[in-house]
Backbone as JSON Lines, residues from 0, in Angstrom:
{"i":0,"aa":"M","n":[-36.86,-35.87,14.53],"ca":[-38.2,-35.31,15.24],"c":[-39.22,-36.02,14.51]}
{"i":1,"aa":"K","n":[-39.92,-37.03,15.3],"ca":[-40.82,-37.37,14.48],"c":[-42.3,-36.77,13.96]}
{"i":2,"aa":"N","n":[-42.0,-35.51,14.55],"ca":[-43.6,-34.7,13.84],"c":[-43.0,-33.8,12.38]}
{"i":3,"aa":"F","n":[-41.35,-33.73,12.29],"ca":[-41.7,-33.35,11.01],"c":[-41.74,-33.9,9.64]}
{"i":4,"aa":"I","n":[-42.25,-33.05,8.76],"ca":[-42.39,-33.23,7.83],"c":[-41.95,-33.33,6.89]}
{"i":5,"aa":"Q","n":[-40.95,-32.02,6.59],"ca":[-40.12,-31.17,5.49],"c":[-39.95,-29.6,5.5]}
{"i":6,"aa":"P","n":[-39.04,-29.4,5.32],"ca":[-38.58,-28.13,5.61],"c":[-39.64,-26.85,5.68]}
{"i":7,"aa":"G","n":[-39.74,-27.12,4.2],"ca":[-41.04,-25.76,4.17],"c":[-40.57,-24.94,3.04]}
{"i":8,"aa":"N","n":[-38.93,-24.94,2.16],"ca":[-39.06,-23.98,1.61],"c":[-40.05,-24.71,0.0]}
{"i":9,"aa":"I","n":[-40.39,-25.73,-0.37],"ca":[-41.14,-26.33,-1.61],"c":[-41.83,-26.92,-0.44]}
{"i":10,"aa":"V","n":[-43.4,-26.57,-0.58],"ca":[-44.82,-27.01,-0.48],"c":[-45.76,-27.53,-1.45]}
{"i":11,"aa":"D","n":[-46.19,-29.02,-0.93],"ca":[-47.79,-29.1,-2.43],"c":[-48.84,-28.75,-2.29]}
{"i":12,"aa":"L","n":[-49.93,-27.84,-3.02],"ca":[-50.58,-26.85,-2.52],"c":[-51.57,-27.26,-3.94]}
{"i":13,"aa":"T","n":[-52.12,-26.96,-4.0],"ca":[-53.43,-26.86,-5.13],"c":[-53.16,-26.55,-6.31]}
{"i":14,"aa":"A","n":[-53.68,-26.06,-7.47],"ca":[-54.1,-25.06,-8.63],"c":[-54.58,-24.15,-8.26]}
{"i":15,"aa":"P","n":[-54.97,-23.28,-8.45],"ca":[-55.82,-22.83,-8.7],"c":[-56.64,-22.79,-10.19]}
{"i":16,"aa":"A","n":[-57.95,-22.16,-10.04],"ca":[-59.01,-21.65,-11.1],"c":[-57.55,-21.41,-12.19]}
{"i":17,"aa":"G","n":[-57.84,-22.84,-13.89],"ca":[-57.22,-22.74,-14.69],"c":[-56.09,-22.99,-14.56]}
{"i":18,"aa":"G","n":[-54.9,-23.14,-13.36],"ca":[-53.91,-24.14,-13.49],"c":[-53.26,-23.36,-13.8]}
{"i":19,"aa":"L","n":[-51.31,-23.73,-13.4],"ca":[-50.87,-22.67,-13.36],"c":[-50.18,-23.41,-13.89]}
{"i":20,"aa":"A","n":[-48.9,-22.6,-14.37],"ca":[-47.61,-22.89,-15.92],"c":[-46.93,-23.03,-14.82]}
{"i":21,"aa":"S","n":[-45.84,-23.67,-15.05],"ca":[-44.28,-24.41,-14.25],"c":[-43.44,-22.28,-14.51]}
{"i":22,"aa":"G","n":[-43.0,-21.8,-12.73],"ca":[-42.82,-20.99,-13.17],"c":[-43.93,-19.63,-12.99]}
{"i":23,"aa":"Q","n":[-45.03,-19.83,-12.91],"ca":[-45.44,-18.49,-12.93],"c":[-45.93,-19.07,-11.26]}
{"i":24,"aa":"A","n":[-45.93,-16.75,-11.07],"ca":[-46.52,-17.13,-9.09],"c":[-47.72,-16.78,-9.56]}
{"i":25,"aa":"H","n":[-48.72,-17.88,-7.44],"ca":[-49.59,-17.31,-7.41],"c":[-49.6,-16.9,-5.52]}
{"i":26,"aa":"L","n":[-50.54,-16.21,-5.45],"ca":[-51.24,-16.25,-4.05],"c":[-51.71,-17.05,-3.48]}
{"i":27,"aa":"F","n":[-51.74,-18.21,-2.87],"ca":[-52.47,-19.28,-2.01],"c":[-52.75,-19.04,-1.07]}
{"i":28,"aa":"G","n":[-54.05,-18.14,-0.81],"ca":[-55.04,-17.08,0.56],"c":[-53.65,-16.16,0.6]}
{"i":29,"aa":"S","n":[-52.91,-16.48,1.84],"ca":[-51.83,-15.82,2.03],"c":[-49.85,-16.57,1.63]}
{"i":30,"aa":"L","n":[-50.32,-17.17,1.55],"ca":[-48.81,-18.04,1.14],"c":[-48.25,-17.89,-0.59]}
{"i":31,"aa":"F","n":[-47.59,-17.05,-0.86],"ca":[-47.25,-16.35,-1.78],"c":[-46.37,-17.72,-2.29]}
{"i":32,"aa":"G","n":[-46.14,-18.21,-3.94],"ca":[-44.97,-19.45,-4.33],"c":[-45.21,-19.11,-5.78]}
{"i":33,"aa":"I","n":[-44.26,-19.81,-6.49],"ca":[-43.96,-19.93,-7.96],"c":[-43.79,-21.21,-8.23]}
{"i":34,"aa":"A","n":[-44.84,-21.71,-9.03],"ca":[-45.21,-23.42,-9.18],"c":[-43.57,-23.33,-9.8]}
{"i":35,"aa":"T","n":[-43.57,-24.81,-9.56],"ca":[-41.96,-25.81,-10.12],"c":[-42.13,-26.3,-11.16]}
{"i":36,"aa":"T","n":[-43.78,-26.85,-11.28],"ca":[-44.56,-27.83,-12.24],"c":[-45.21,-27.37,-12.97]}
{"i":37,"aa":"S","n":[-46.34,-27.52,-14.51],"ca":[-47.56,-27.52,-14.46],"c":[-48.28,-28.38,-14.06]}
{"i":38,"aa":"A","n":[-49.69,-27.57,-13.47],"ca":[-50.54,-28.33,-13.0],"c":[-52.22,-28.14,-13.75]}
{"i":39,"aa":"A","n":[-52.69,-28.73,-13.93],"ca":[-54.32,-28.36,-14.47],"c":[-55.26,-27.88,-12.45]}
{"i":40,"aa":"E","n":[-56.06,-26.98,-12.96],"ca":[-56.84,-27.0,-11.83],"c":[-57.23,-27.3,-11.38]}
{"i":41,"aa":"G","n":[-56.92,-27.93,-9.88],"ca":[-56.88,-28.53,-8.72],"c":[-56.95,-30.16,-9.05]}
{"i":42,"aa":"Q","n":[-55.17,-29.97,-9.37],"ca":[-54.21,-31.11,-9.34],"c":[-53.14,-30.21,-8.1]}
{"i":43,"aa":"R","n":[-52.45,-30.78,-7.59],"ca":[-51.81,-30.58,-6.3],"c":[-50.81,-30.67,-7.15]}
{"i":44,"aa":"L","n":[-49.47,-29.7,-6.77],"ca":[-48.44,-29.22,-7.16],"c":[-47.13,-29.02,-6.27]}
{"i":45,"aa":"A","n":[-45.96,-28.88,-6.34],"ca":[-45.04,-28.63,-5.76],"c":[-44.44,-27.13,-5.89]}
{"i":46,"aa":"V","n":[-44.92,-26.36,-5.02],"ca":[-44.83,-24.75,-4.97],"c":[-43.36,-24.16,-3.85]}
{"i":47,"aa":"S","n":[-42.9,-23.21,-5.29],"ca":[-41.15,-23.03,-3.85],"c":[-41.57,-21.46,-3.95]}
{"i":48,"aa":"L","n":[-41.51,-21.42,-1.76],"ca":[-42.26,-20.09,-1.34],"c":[-40.65,-19.7,-1.13]}
{"i":49,"aa":"E","n":[-39.66,-19.73,-1.68],"ca":[-38.63,-18.74,-1.27],"c":[-37.68,-18.8,-2.66]}
{"i":50,"aa":"G","n":[-36.89,-17.94,-2.41],"ca":[-35.33,-18.15,-3.1],"c":[-35.23,-16.96,-3.97]}
{"i":51,"aa":"V","n":[-34.84,-16.87,-4.74],"ca":[-34.65,-15.69,-6.3],"c":[-35.25,-15.81,-7.26]}
{"i":52,"aa":"F","n":[-36.38,-15.33,-7.12],"ca":[-36.9,-15.09,-8.84],"c":[-36.93,-14.86,-9.53]}
{"i":53,"aa":"D","n":[-37.38,-13.96,-11.14],"ca":[-37.52,-13.55,-12.1],"c":[-38.89,-13.3,-12.59]}
{"i":54,"aa":"L","n":[-39.58,-12.2,-12.26],"ca":[-40.77,-12.44,-12.67],"c":[-41.12,-10.83,-13.02]}
{"i":55,"aa":"P","n":[-42.65,-11.03,-13.53],"ca":[-43.61,-9.86,-14.16],"c":[-43.42,-8.64,-13.54]}
{"i":56,"aa":"K","n":[-42.97,-7.75,-14.1],"ca":[-43.21,-6.79,-12.92],"c":[-44.09,-5.65,-13.59]}
{"i":57,"aa":"A","n":[-44.84,-4.5,-12.62],"ca":[-46.13,-4.22,-13.19],"c":[-46.14,-2.92,-14.16]}
{"i":58,"aa":"A","n":[-46.27,-1.93,-14.77],"ca":[-45.34,-1.59,-16.11],"c":[-46.18,-0.37,-15.65]}
{"i":59,"aa":"G","n":[-44.36,0.56,-15.27],"ca":[-44.42,1.59,-15.32],"c":[-43.43,2.01,-14.08]}
{"i":60,"aa":"D","n":[-43.93,0.85,-13.39],"ca":[-42.64,1.1,-11.35],"c":[-41.84,1.1,-11.96]}
{"i":61,"aa":"S","n":[-40.95,0.66,-11.34],"ca":[-39.89,1.29,-10.76],"c":[-39.13,1.26,-9.54]}
{"i":62,"aa":"L","n":[-38.15,-0.07,-9.16],"ca":[-38.48,-0.7,-7.94],"c":[-36.63,-0.56,-7.86]}
{"i":63,"aa":"G","n":[-36.42,-0.43,-6.5],"ca":[-34.9,0.34,-6.35],"c":[-34.12,-0.83,-5.4]}
{"i":64,"aa":"E","n":[-33.07,-1.47,-5.81],"ca":[-32.54,-2.72,-5.03],"c":[-32.59,-2.61,-3.34]}
{"i":65,"aa":"G","n":[-33.11,-3.71,-3.24],"ca":[-34.52,-4.12,-1.73],"c":[-35.28,-3.02,-1.05]}
{"i":66,"aa":"E","n":[-35.77,-2.81,-1.89],"ca":[-36.95,-1.86,-2.09],"c":[-37.95,-3.19,-1.67]}
{"i":67,"aa":"A","n":[-39.12,-3.14,-1.11],"ca":[-40.52,-4.51,-0.85],"c":[-40.92,-3.88,-1.95]}
{"i":68,"aa":"V","n":[-41.17,-4.93,-2.08],"ca":[-42.52,-5.76,-3.06],"c":[-43.04,-6.47,-3.5]}
{"i":69,"aa":"Y","n":[-44.65,-6.08,-4.15],"ca":[-45.87,-6.19,-3.88],"c":[-46.42,-7.66,-5.08]}
{"i":70,"aa":"W","n":[-47.5,-7.66,-4.65],"ca":[-47.97,-8.67,-5.9],"c":[-49.51,-8.13,-5.69]}
{"i":71,"aa":"D","n":[-49.79,-7.18,-7.13],"ca":[-50.65,-6.94,-7.48],"c":[-51.59,-8.15,-8.55]}
{"i":72,"aa":"G","n":[-51.21,-9.25,-8.96],"ca":[-52.23,-10.53,-8.55],"c":[-52.27,-11.22,-10.21]}
{"i":73,"aa":"A","n":[-51.13,-9.92,-10.31],"ca":[-50.39,-10.02,-12.22],"c":[-49.1,-10.37,-12.19]}
{"i":74,"aa":"A","n":[-48.95,-9.05,-11.17],"ca":[-47.28,-9.18,-11.6],"c":[-46.52,-7.86,-9.76]}
{"i":75,"aa":"I","n":[-45.33,-8.31,-10.36],"ca":[-44.89,-8.06,-8.94],"c":[-45.11,-5.24,-8.74]}
{"i":76,"aa":"S","n":[-46.06,-4.81,-8.31],"ca":[-45.75,-3.33,-8.26],"c":[-44.95,-3.76,-7.68]}
{"i":77,"aa":"A","n":[-44.92,-1.66,-6.9],"ca":[-44.57,-0.68,-6.13],"c":[-45.97,-0.28,-4.66]}
{"i":78,"aa":"T","n":[-46.67,-0.32,-5.71],"ca":[-48.06,0.2,-4.95],"c":[-48.1,-1.25,-3.81]}
{"i":79,"aa":"S","n":[-48.49,-1.07,-2.43],"ca":[-48.7,-1.37,-1.55],"c":[-50.36,-0.92,-0.65]}
{"i":80,"aa":"E","n":[-50.4,-0.56,-1.21],"ca":[-52.4,0.14,-0.75],"c":[-52.86,-1.41,-2.18]}
{"i":81,"aa":"G","n":[-53.9,-2.55,-1.12],"ca":[-54.38,-3.55,-2.62],"c":[-53.82,-4.76,-2.07]}
{"i":82,"aa":"N","n":[-52.17,-4.48,-2.11],"ca":[-51.34,-5.51,-2.7],"c":[-50.76,-5.83,-1.31]}
{"i":83,"aa":"T","n":[-50.5,-7.01,-1.92],"ca":[-50.02,-8.37,-0.68],"c":[-48.12,-8.26,-0.62]}
{"i":84,"aa":"L","n":[-47.67,-8.53,0.34],"ca":[-45.78,-8.04,0.24],"c":[-45.59,-9.24,0.26]}
{"i":85,"aa":"V","n":[-45.32,-9.72,-0.93],"ca":[-43.6,-10.68,-1.75],"c":[-42.9,-10.83,-1.27]}
{"i":86,"aa":"G","n":[-42.01,-9.92,-0.92],"ca":[-40.27,-9.76,-0.96],"c":[-39.94,-8.55,-0.92]}
{"i":87,"aa":"H","n":[-38.35,-8.85,-1.84],"ca":[-38.18,-7.26,-2.14],"c":[-37.21,-7.85,-3.14]}
{"i":88,"aa":"A","n":[-37.37,-6.6,-3.82],"ca":[-36.33,-6.8,-5.38],"c":[-34.2,-6.3,-4.62]}
{"i":89,"aa":"V","n":[-34.36,-7.44,-5.19],"ca":[-32.73,-8.07,-5.38],"c":[-31.72,-7.66,-6.67]}
{"i":90,"aa":"A","n":[-32.26,-6.2,-7.21],"ca":[-32.0,-5.64,-8.81],"c":[-32.75,-4.64,-8.5]}
{"i":91,"aa":"A","n":[-32.16,-3.45,-9.37],"ca":[-32.96,-2.48,-9.4],"c":[-33.53,-2.69,-10.68]}
{"i":92,"aa":"A","n":[-34.84,-1.96,-10.96],"ca":[-35.44,-2.81,-12.37],"c":[-36.18,-0.39,-12.95]}
{"i":93,"aa":"P","n":[-35.54,-0.79,-13.33],"ca":[-36.21,0.97,-14.72],"c":[-37.69,0.8,-14.7]}
{"i":94,"aa":"A","n":[-38.88,1.48,-14.67],"ca":[-39.92,1.31,-14.78],"c":[-40.14,1.16,-16.61]}
{"i":95,"aa":"A","n":[-39.4,1.37,-17.85],"ca":[-39.4,0.73,-19.12],"c":[-38.98,-1.69,-18.83]}
{"i":96,"aa":"A","n":[-38.61,-1.65,-17.79],"ca":[-38.22,-3.23,-17.69],"c":[-39.42,-4.11,-17.45]}
{"i":97,"aa":"T","n":[-39.95,-4.98,-17.71],"ca":[-40.79,-6.04,-18.28],"c":[-40.91,-6.86,-16.47]}
{"i":98,"aa":"T","n":[-39.02,-7.22,-15.57],"ca":[-39.85,-8.47,-15.3],"c":[-38.54,-7.56,-13.99]}
{"i":99,"aa":"V","n":[-38.54,-8.38,-12.39],"ca":[-37.63,-7.51,-11.9],"c":[-37.23,-9.04,-11.25]}
{"i":100,"aa":"Y","n":[-35.9,-9.08,-10.76],"ca":[-35.27,-9.85,-9.48],"c":[-35.97,-10.43,-8.18]}
{"i":101,"aa":"V","n":[-36.86,-10.77,-7.57],"ca":[-37.23,-11.01,-6.63],"c":[-36.91,-11.8,-5.94]}
{"i":102,"aa":"R","n":[-36.19,-11.36,-4.19],"ca":[-36.09,-12.27,-3.06],"c":[-37.69,-13.2,-2.53]}
{"i":103,"aa":"V","n":[-38.1,-13.64,-2.62],"ca":[-40.01,-14.61,-1.8],"c":[-38.82,-15.17,-0.28]}
{"i":104,"aa":"K","n":[-40.08,-14.55,-0.07],"ca":[-39.93,-15.54,1.55],"c":[-41.08,-15.6,3.07]}
{"i":105,"aa":"N","n":[-41.04,-16.44,2.51],"ca":[-42.83,-15.96,3.14],"c":[-42.5,-16.7,4.34]}
């Protein structure tokens, strides 16, 4: 197909203020993704929009396997209000855990 550009699971986006480190999660408008490389503010970088990632979890939140998870701007949260749905937990994470495995899918 002559107008096909790419599969779309990894896309090039612009690093936000402060830049991004490889593996860092970020909400680009309404697209949630994980930086595949590090980039300074304003630089283009490849961002993975789907897959399973070990991401920081909000302190005190307990997440069950298969539970919908939300991005609070810094970590994965169980709280939907004021946050953005970004995927589902693929493993349970107790309140004491600092990370959770998340299946990201935009």
